[in-house]
Short mmCIF file of C-alpha atoms in Angstrom, two decimals:
data_model
loop_
_atom_site.label_atom_id
_atom_site.label_comp_id
_atom_site.label_asym_id
_atom_site.label_seq_id
_atom_site.Cartn_x
_atom_site.Cartn_y
_atom_site.Cartn_z
CA MET V 97 18.12 14.11 -20.30
CA ARG V 98 15.78 13.51 -23.28
CA PRO V 99 14.93 9.88 -24.20
CA TRP V 100 16.79 10.10 -27.51
CA GLN V 101 19.92 11.27 -25.68
CA THR V 102 19.61 8.30 -23.32
CA LEU V 103 19.33 6.07 -26.37
CA ALA V 104 22.44 7.61 -27.94
CA LEU V 105 24.42 6.80 -24.79
CA ARG V 106 23.09 3.24 -24.76
CA LEU V 107 24.02 2.69 -28.39
CA ALA V 108 27.63 3.41 -27.51
CA ARG V 109 27.54 0.25 -25.39
CA GLU V 110 25.05 -2.10 -27.03
CA PRO V 111 22.82 -2.32 -30.10
CA ALA V 112 19.08 -1.69 -29.99
CA VAL V 113 16.01 -2.05 -32.13
CA LEU V 114 14.05 1.14 -32.68
CA VAL V 115 10.30 0.51 -32.73
CA ARG V 116 8.16 3.35 -34.10
CA VAL V 117 4.43 3.84 -34.64
CA ASP V 118 4.47 4.09 -38.43
CA GLU V 119 0.74 4.24 -39.14
CA LEU V 120 -2.47 4.27 -37.12
CA ARG V 121 -6.07 3.68 -38.11
CA GLY V 122 -8.75 4.19 -35.50
CA SER V 123 -7.83 4.44 -31.84
CA GLY V 124 -4.42 3.53 -30.48
CA PRO V 125 -2.38 4.01 -27.33
CA ARG V 126 0.17 6.39 -28.96
CA GLU V 127 0.35 8.73 -31.92
CA VAL V 128 2.24 8.20 -35.20
CA GLY V 129 5.93 8.89 -34.58
CA ALA V 130 5.94 7.59 -30.99
CA TRP V 131 8.89 5.29 -30.41
CA MET V 132 10.78 3.04 -28.06
CA ALA V 133 14.23 1.53 -28.30
CA VAL V 134 14.74 -2.02 -27.11
CA THR V 135 18.09 -3.40 -25.98
CA ALA V 136 18.76 -6.87 -24.66
CA SER V 137 18.14 -5.70 -21.10
CA ASP V 138 16.23 -2.41 -21.19
CA VAL V 139 13.68 -0.22 -22.96
CA VAL V 140 13.94 3.52 -23.63
CA GLY V 141 10.68 5.32 -24.46
CA THR V 142 7.24 3.79 -24.97
CA ILE V 143 4.71 3.09 -27.70
CA GLY V 144 1.88 2.97 -25.18
CA GLY V 145 2.29 -0.07 -22.98
CA GLY V 146 0.00 -3.07 -22.78
CA GLN V 147 0.21 -6.24 -24.84
CA LEU V 148 1.11 -4.31 -28.00
CA GLU V 149 4.29 -3.04 -26.39
CA PHE V 150 5.00 -6.42 -24.77
CA ASP V 151 4.78 -8.19 -28.15
CA ALA V 152 6.84 -5.50 -29.88
CA ILE V 153 9.59 -5.82 -27.28
CA ALA V 154 9.66 -9.60 -27.80
CA LYS V 155 9.94 -9.17 -31.59
CA ALA V 156 12.66 -6.54 -31.16
CA ARG V 157 14.72 -8.79 -28.89
CA ALA V 158 14.34 -11.67 -31.31
CA ALA V 159 15.78 -9.39 -33.99
CA LEU V 160 18.64 -8.44 -31.69
CA ALA V 161 19.42 -12.10 -31.04
CA ALA V 162 19.38 -12.81 -34.79
CA GLY V 163 21.41 -9.71 -35.61
CA ARG V 164 18.91 -8.56 -38.22
CA VAL V 165 15.34 -7.39 -38.67
CA VAL V 166 13.34 -9.86 -40.74
CA ASP V 167 10.07 -7.93 -41.00
CA ALA V 168 10.69 -4.16 -40.85
CA ARG V 169 6.98 -3.22 -40.79
CA GLN V 170 4.34 -5.20 -38.94
CA ARG V 171 0.60 -4.83 -38.44
CA PHE V 172 -1.11 -5.17 -35.04
CA ALA V 173 -4.89 -5.18 -34.59
CA LEU V 174 -5.83 -3.77 -31.18
CA GLY V 175 -8.59 -6.22 -30.45
CA PRO V 176 -9.24 -9.37 -28.41
CA SER V 177 -6.10 -11.13 -29.61
CA LEU V 178 -3.97 -8.46 -27.95
CA GLY V 179 -6.29 -7.97 -25.00
CA GLN V 180 -6.64 -4.29 -25.88
CA CYS V 181 -10.00 -2.77 -26.70
CA CYS V 182 -8.78 0.37 -28.51
CA GLY V 183 -10.27 -1.04 -31.68
CA GLY V 184 -7.68 0.44 -34.02
CA VAL V 185 -4.92 -0.97 -36.16
CA VAL V 186 -1.26 -0.03 -35.65
CA TRP V 187 1.66 -0.56 -38.00
CA LEU V 188 5.03 -0.64 -36.25
CA SER V 189 8.41 -0.27 -37.94
CA PHE V 190 11.49 -2.08 -36.61
CA ASP V 191 14.97 -0.68 -37.26
CA LEU V 192 18.24 -2.15 -36.01
CA LEU V 193 20.51 0.49 -34.46
CA ASP V 194 24.14 0.45 -33.38
CA ALA V 195 26.82 2.98 -32.41
CA GLN V 196 27.26 4.04 -36.04
CA ARG V 197 23.69 5.32 -36.08
CA ILE V 198 24.22 7.83 -33.25
CA ALA V 199 25.01 10.66 -35.67
CA GLY V 200 21.75 12.16 -36.85
CA LEU V 201 19.72 10.18 -34.34
CA ALA V 202 17.56 13.19 -33.49
CA ASP V 203 16.63 13.56 -37.17
CA LEU V 204 15.90 9.84 -37.42
CA LEU V 205 13.45 10.06 -34.54
CA GLY V 206 11.96 13.34 -35.66
CA VAL V 207 12.23 14.55 -32.09
CA GLN V 208 11.67 18.20 -32.94
CA ASP V 209 8.99 17.87 -35.60
CA ASP V 210 5.91 19.84 -34.56
CA TRP V 211 7.32 20.62 -31.12
CA ARG V 212 5.55 23.44 -29.31
CA ARG V 213 7.42 26.74 -29.25
CA ILE V 214 7.33 28.37 -25.82
CA ALA V 215 8.82 31.77 -24.98
CA LEU V 216 9.20 32.18 -21.23
CA PHE V 217 10.06 35.54 -19.70
CA GLY V 218 11.24 35.16 -16.11
CA GLY V 219 13.86 33.03 -14.37
CA GLY V 220 12.26 32.96 -10.93
CA HIS V 221 10.83 30.03 -8.98
CA VAL V 222 7.75 29.55 -11.17
CA GLY V 223 9.78 29.95 -14.35
CA ARG V 224 12.20 27.25 -13.21
CA ALA V 225 9.34 24.92 -12.29
CA ILE V 226 7.82 25.46 -15.74
CA VAL V 227 11.13 24.66 -17.43
CA ASP V 228 11.42 21.49 -15.34
CA LEU V 229 8.08 20.34 -16.74
CA LEU V 230 8.70 21.44 -20.32
CA ALA V 231 12.04 19.61 -20.31
CA ARG V 232 10.02 16.38 -20.40
CA LEU V 233 7.59 17.51 -23.10
CA PRO V 234 7.82 18.08 -26.87
CA ALA V 235 8.59 21.78 -26.60
CA ARG V 236 11.31 24.18 -27.70
CA VAL V 237 11.75 26.74 -24.96
CA HIS V 238 13.25 30.21 -25.37
CA TRP V 239 13.89 31.33 -21.78
CA ILE V 240 14.59 35.02 -21.22
CA ASP V 241 15.51 37.18 -18.22
CA SER V 242 17.06 40.64 -17.86
CA ARG V 243 19.28 39.57 -14.96
CA GLU V 244 22.60 37.80 -15.17
CA GLY V 245 23.15 34.45 -13.50
CA MET V 246 19.48 33.47 -13.43
CA PHE V 247 19.67 30.27 -15.44
CA PRO V 248 20.70 26.92 -13.93
CA GLU V 249 23.39 24.80 -15.52
CA PRO V 250 23.18 22.56 -17.34
CA LEU V 251 20.04 23.54 -19.20
CA PRO V 252 17.71 20.88 -20.60
CA ASP V 253 18.42 19.96 -24.20
CA ASN V 254 15.25 21.66 -25.46
CA VAL V 255 15.84 24.99 -23.67
CA ARG V 256 17.75 28.02 -24.96
CA ALA V 257 18.43 30.77 -22.42
CA GLU V 258 19.00 34.46 -23.16
CA GLN V 259 19.93 37.35 -20.91
CA SER V 260 18.35 40.42 -22.52
CA GLU V 261 18.54 44.01 -21.29
CA PRO V 262 16.06 45.50 -21.84
CA VAL V 263 14.13 42.28 -21.55
CA GLN V 264 11.44 43.30 -24.04
CA GLY V 265 14.19 43.61 -26.65
CA ALA V 266 13.98 39.83 -27.09
CA VAL V 267 10.36 39.93 -28.30
CA PRO V 268 11.19 40.60 -32.00
CA THR V 269 13.52 37.57 -31.98
CA LEU V 270 10.88 35.07 -30.81
CA ALA V 271 10.14 32.26 -33.22
CA PRO V 272 6.88 32.70 -35.14
CA GLY V 273 4.11 30.72 -33.49
CA SER V 274 5.58 31.08 -30.01
CA HIS V 275 3.31 30.74 -27.02
CA VAL V 276 4.46 33.49 -24.66
CA LEU V 277 4.53 33.29 -20.86
CA ILE V 278 5.32 36.51 -18.98
CA MET V 279 6.42 36.28 -15.33
CA SER V 280 9.43 38.51 -14.75
CA PHE V 281 10.57 39.72 -11.32
CA SER V 282 9.03 43.16 -11.94
CA HIS V 283 5.56 44.44 -12.85
CA ALA V 284 7.23 47.19 -14.86
CA GLU V 285 9.11 44.59 -16.90
CA ASP V 286 5.96 42.51 -17.31
CA LEU V 287 4.16 45.55 -18.72
CA ASP V 288 6.95 46.36 -21.19
CA ILE V 289 7.18 42.74 -22.35
CA LEU V 290 3.43 42.53 -22.77
CA ALA V 291 3.30 45.79 -24.74
CA ALA V 292 6.06 44.53 -27.04
CA CYS V 293 4.19 41.24 -27.58
CA LEU V 294 0.94 43.06 -28.38
CA LYS V 295 2.77 45.31 -30.82
CA ARG V 296 4.24 42.27 -32.55
CA GLN V 297 0.86 40.57 -32.58
CA ARG V 298 -0.67 43.69 -34.15
CA GLU V 299 1.95 43.69 -36.90
CA ALA V 300 2.58 40.00 -37.52
CA ARG V 301 -0.25 38.07 -35.82
CA ASP V 302 2.15 35.24 -35.09
CA LEU V 303 1.92 34.89 -31.28
CA PRO V 304 -1.11 32.62 -30.78
CA TYR V 305 -0.97 32.77 -26.97
CA ILE V 306 0.19 35.58 -24.69
CA GLY V 307 -0.12 34.68 -21.01
CA LEU V 308 0.58 36.98 -18.07
CA ILE V 309 1.01 35.69 -14.54
CA GLY V 310 -0.92 37.61 -11.90
CA SER V 311 -4.27 38.32 -10.33
CA LYS V 312 -7.43 39.83 -11.79
CA SER V 313 -6.58 43.13 -10.11
CA LYS V 314 -3.11 43.14 -11.72
CA TRP V 315 -4.70 42.56 -15.10
CA ALA V 316 -7.24 45.35 -14.54
CA THR V 317 -4.38 47.76 -13.79
CA PHE V 318 -2.42 46.57 -16.82
CA GLN V 319 -5.45 46.99 -19.08
CA HIS V 320 -5.74 50.67 -18.16
CA ARG V 321 -2.03 51.23 -18.74
CA LEU V 322 -2.05 49.40 -22.06
CA GLU V 323 -5.11 51.32 -23.22
CA ALA V 324 -3.15 54.49 -22.46
CA ARG V 325 -0.44 53.15 -24.77
CA GLY V 326 -2.96 52.83 -27.58
CA PHE V 327 -3.98 49.19 -27.47
CA SER V 328 -7.62 48.39 -28.19
CA ALA V 329 -10.03 46.15 -26.31
CA PRO V 330 -9.88 43.42 -29.01
CA GLU V 331 -6.07 43.45 -28.79
CA LEU V 332 -6.16 43.16 -25.01
CA ALA V 333 -8.64 40.29 -25.29
CA HIS V 334 -5.80 38.26 -26.82
CA VAL V 335 -4.05 38.22 -23.42
CA THR V 336 -4.71 35.43 -20.94
CA CYS V 337 -4.52 36.64 -17.33
CA PRO V 338 -4.60 35.02 -14.84
CA ILE V 339 -2.92 32.03 -16.47
CA GLY V 340 -3.35 28.33 -15.75
CA ILE V 341 -6.22 25.91 -16.14
CA PRO V 342 -8.87 26.21 -13.42
CA GLY V 343 -9.20 23.62 -10.71
CA ILE V 344 -5.54 23.38 -9.69
CA SER V 345 -5.35 25.45 -6.52
CA GLY V 346 -2.31 26.47 -4.54
CA LYS V 347 0.51 28.96 -4.97
CA GLN V 348 3.48 26.64 -4.74
CA PRO V 349 5.66 27.12 -7.84
CA GLU V 350 5.21 23.50 -8.89
CA LEU V 351 1.41 23.70 -8.73
CA VAL V 352 1.35 26.98 -10.62
CA ALA V 353 3.68 25.49 -13.22
CA LEU V 354 1.48 22.43 -13.63
CA ALA V 355 -1.62 24.57 -14.26
CA VAL V 356 0.22 26.89 -16.65
CA VAL V 357 1.93 24.17 -18.70
CA ALA V 358 -1.35 22.25 -19.02
CA GLN V 359 -3.07 25.37 -20.36
CA VAL V 360 -0.29 26.19 -22.79
CA MET V 361 -0.06 22.66 -24.17
CA GLN V 362 -3.83 22.62 -24.56
CA ASP V 363 -3.73 25.91 -26.44
CA CYS V 364 -0.88 24.65 -28.63
CA ILE V 365 -3.07 21.77 -29.77
CA HIS V 366 -6.09 24.01 -30.42
CA SER V 367 -4.08 26.60 -32.35
CA ALA V 368 -2.16 24.09 -34.48
CA PRO V 369 -2.76 24.54 -38.21
#
C-alpha cells in the first residue's frame, strides 16, 4: 500500500496535519514535495528524519491539539540550532487534513508528478521481484506478459498489468519516455519485443532506456539477428545488456531485481529533461 493510501485510511478515523517540503535552498534531507502526515499517535511518510522532523512533528501535533494551523509556512535553518549540518534552509508547509480531504488526496500530494515510467515485459520470478521494489518507489509500471494468469492479485497501486498476444504488440502503446525492461519467458519473445522497441525508437526516439536481461553471449547472438533485421550498430548501442549495476553479484531474483531497479532509477534521473 502506498503512503498516501495509508494516510487516506487514517483520515477516515482521525485528523492529521500534512507537512510538506515547500522550498529548499542549499542542502537538505529531502527534496521539495516530500511529505509526512502527523496524527496524534502516528506518522505516515517522512521529510528526512533528524531534529527537523522531530520539531515539525511537535508543531503539527500542537496544531492538531488546537484544531487549527496558526503558521502554514515555516522556515527552518539546518544548522547548529537543529543539530543538523546540511547547511541549507527548508520551508515547510502545514495543512490540517480530515476525512473530507480524502477525495483528491493523490492530487494534493502530487504523488504522480515526475514519476518514472517503467515498461516491464515478463511476469516471471525476476519480473515479480522488480515489481515488488518498484511498488515502493515513485514509478508508474506497465507490466506486460503474453501468458494468462501471470500477474498476482492485488497489484500495487502504481502497476498496470496487460496480457498481450503477441507480446510485442504492446510496444506501440507504451507511454512516451518509458524505460523498458525485457525479460520474458522466451528468447524468441525477447527478440521480438526488442525489435519492436528499436523500431519505435527509430521512429519516435521516445524510449530513453531499453534493457535486456541476459548474458554477453545472449546479446552477441541477438546483435547478429537484429542486424539481419536491418538495425544498425548505433541503434543496437542504445540497448543495455546485460542489465543491472555492477557490483551486485548473485542470481537470486531479488538480487537481480535490486541491481536492475538501481540502474533504471539512475538512468531515469540522468535522462530527465
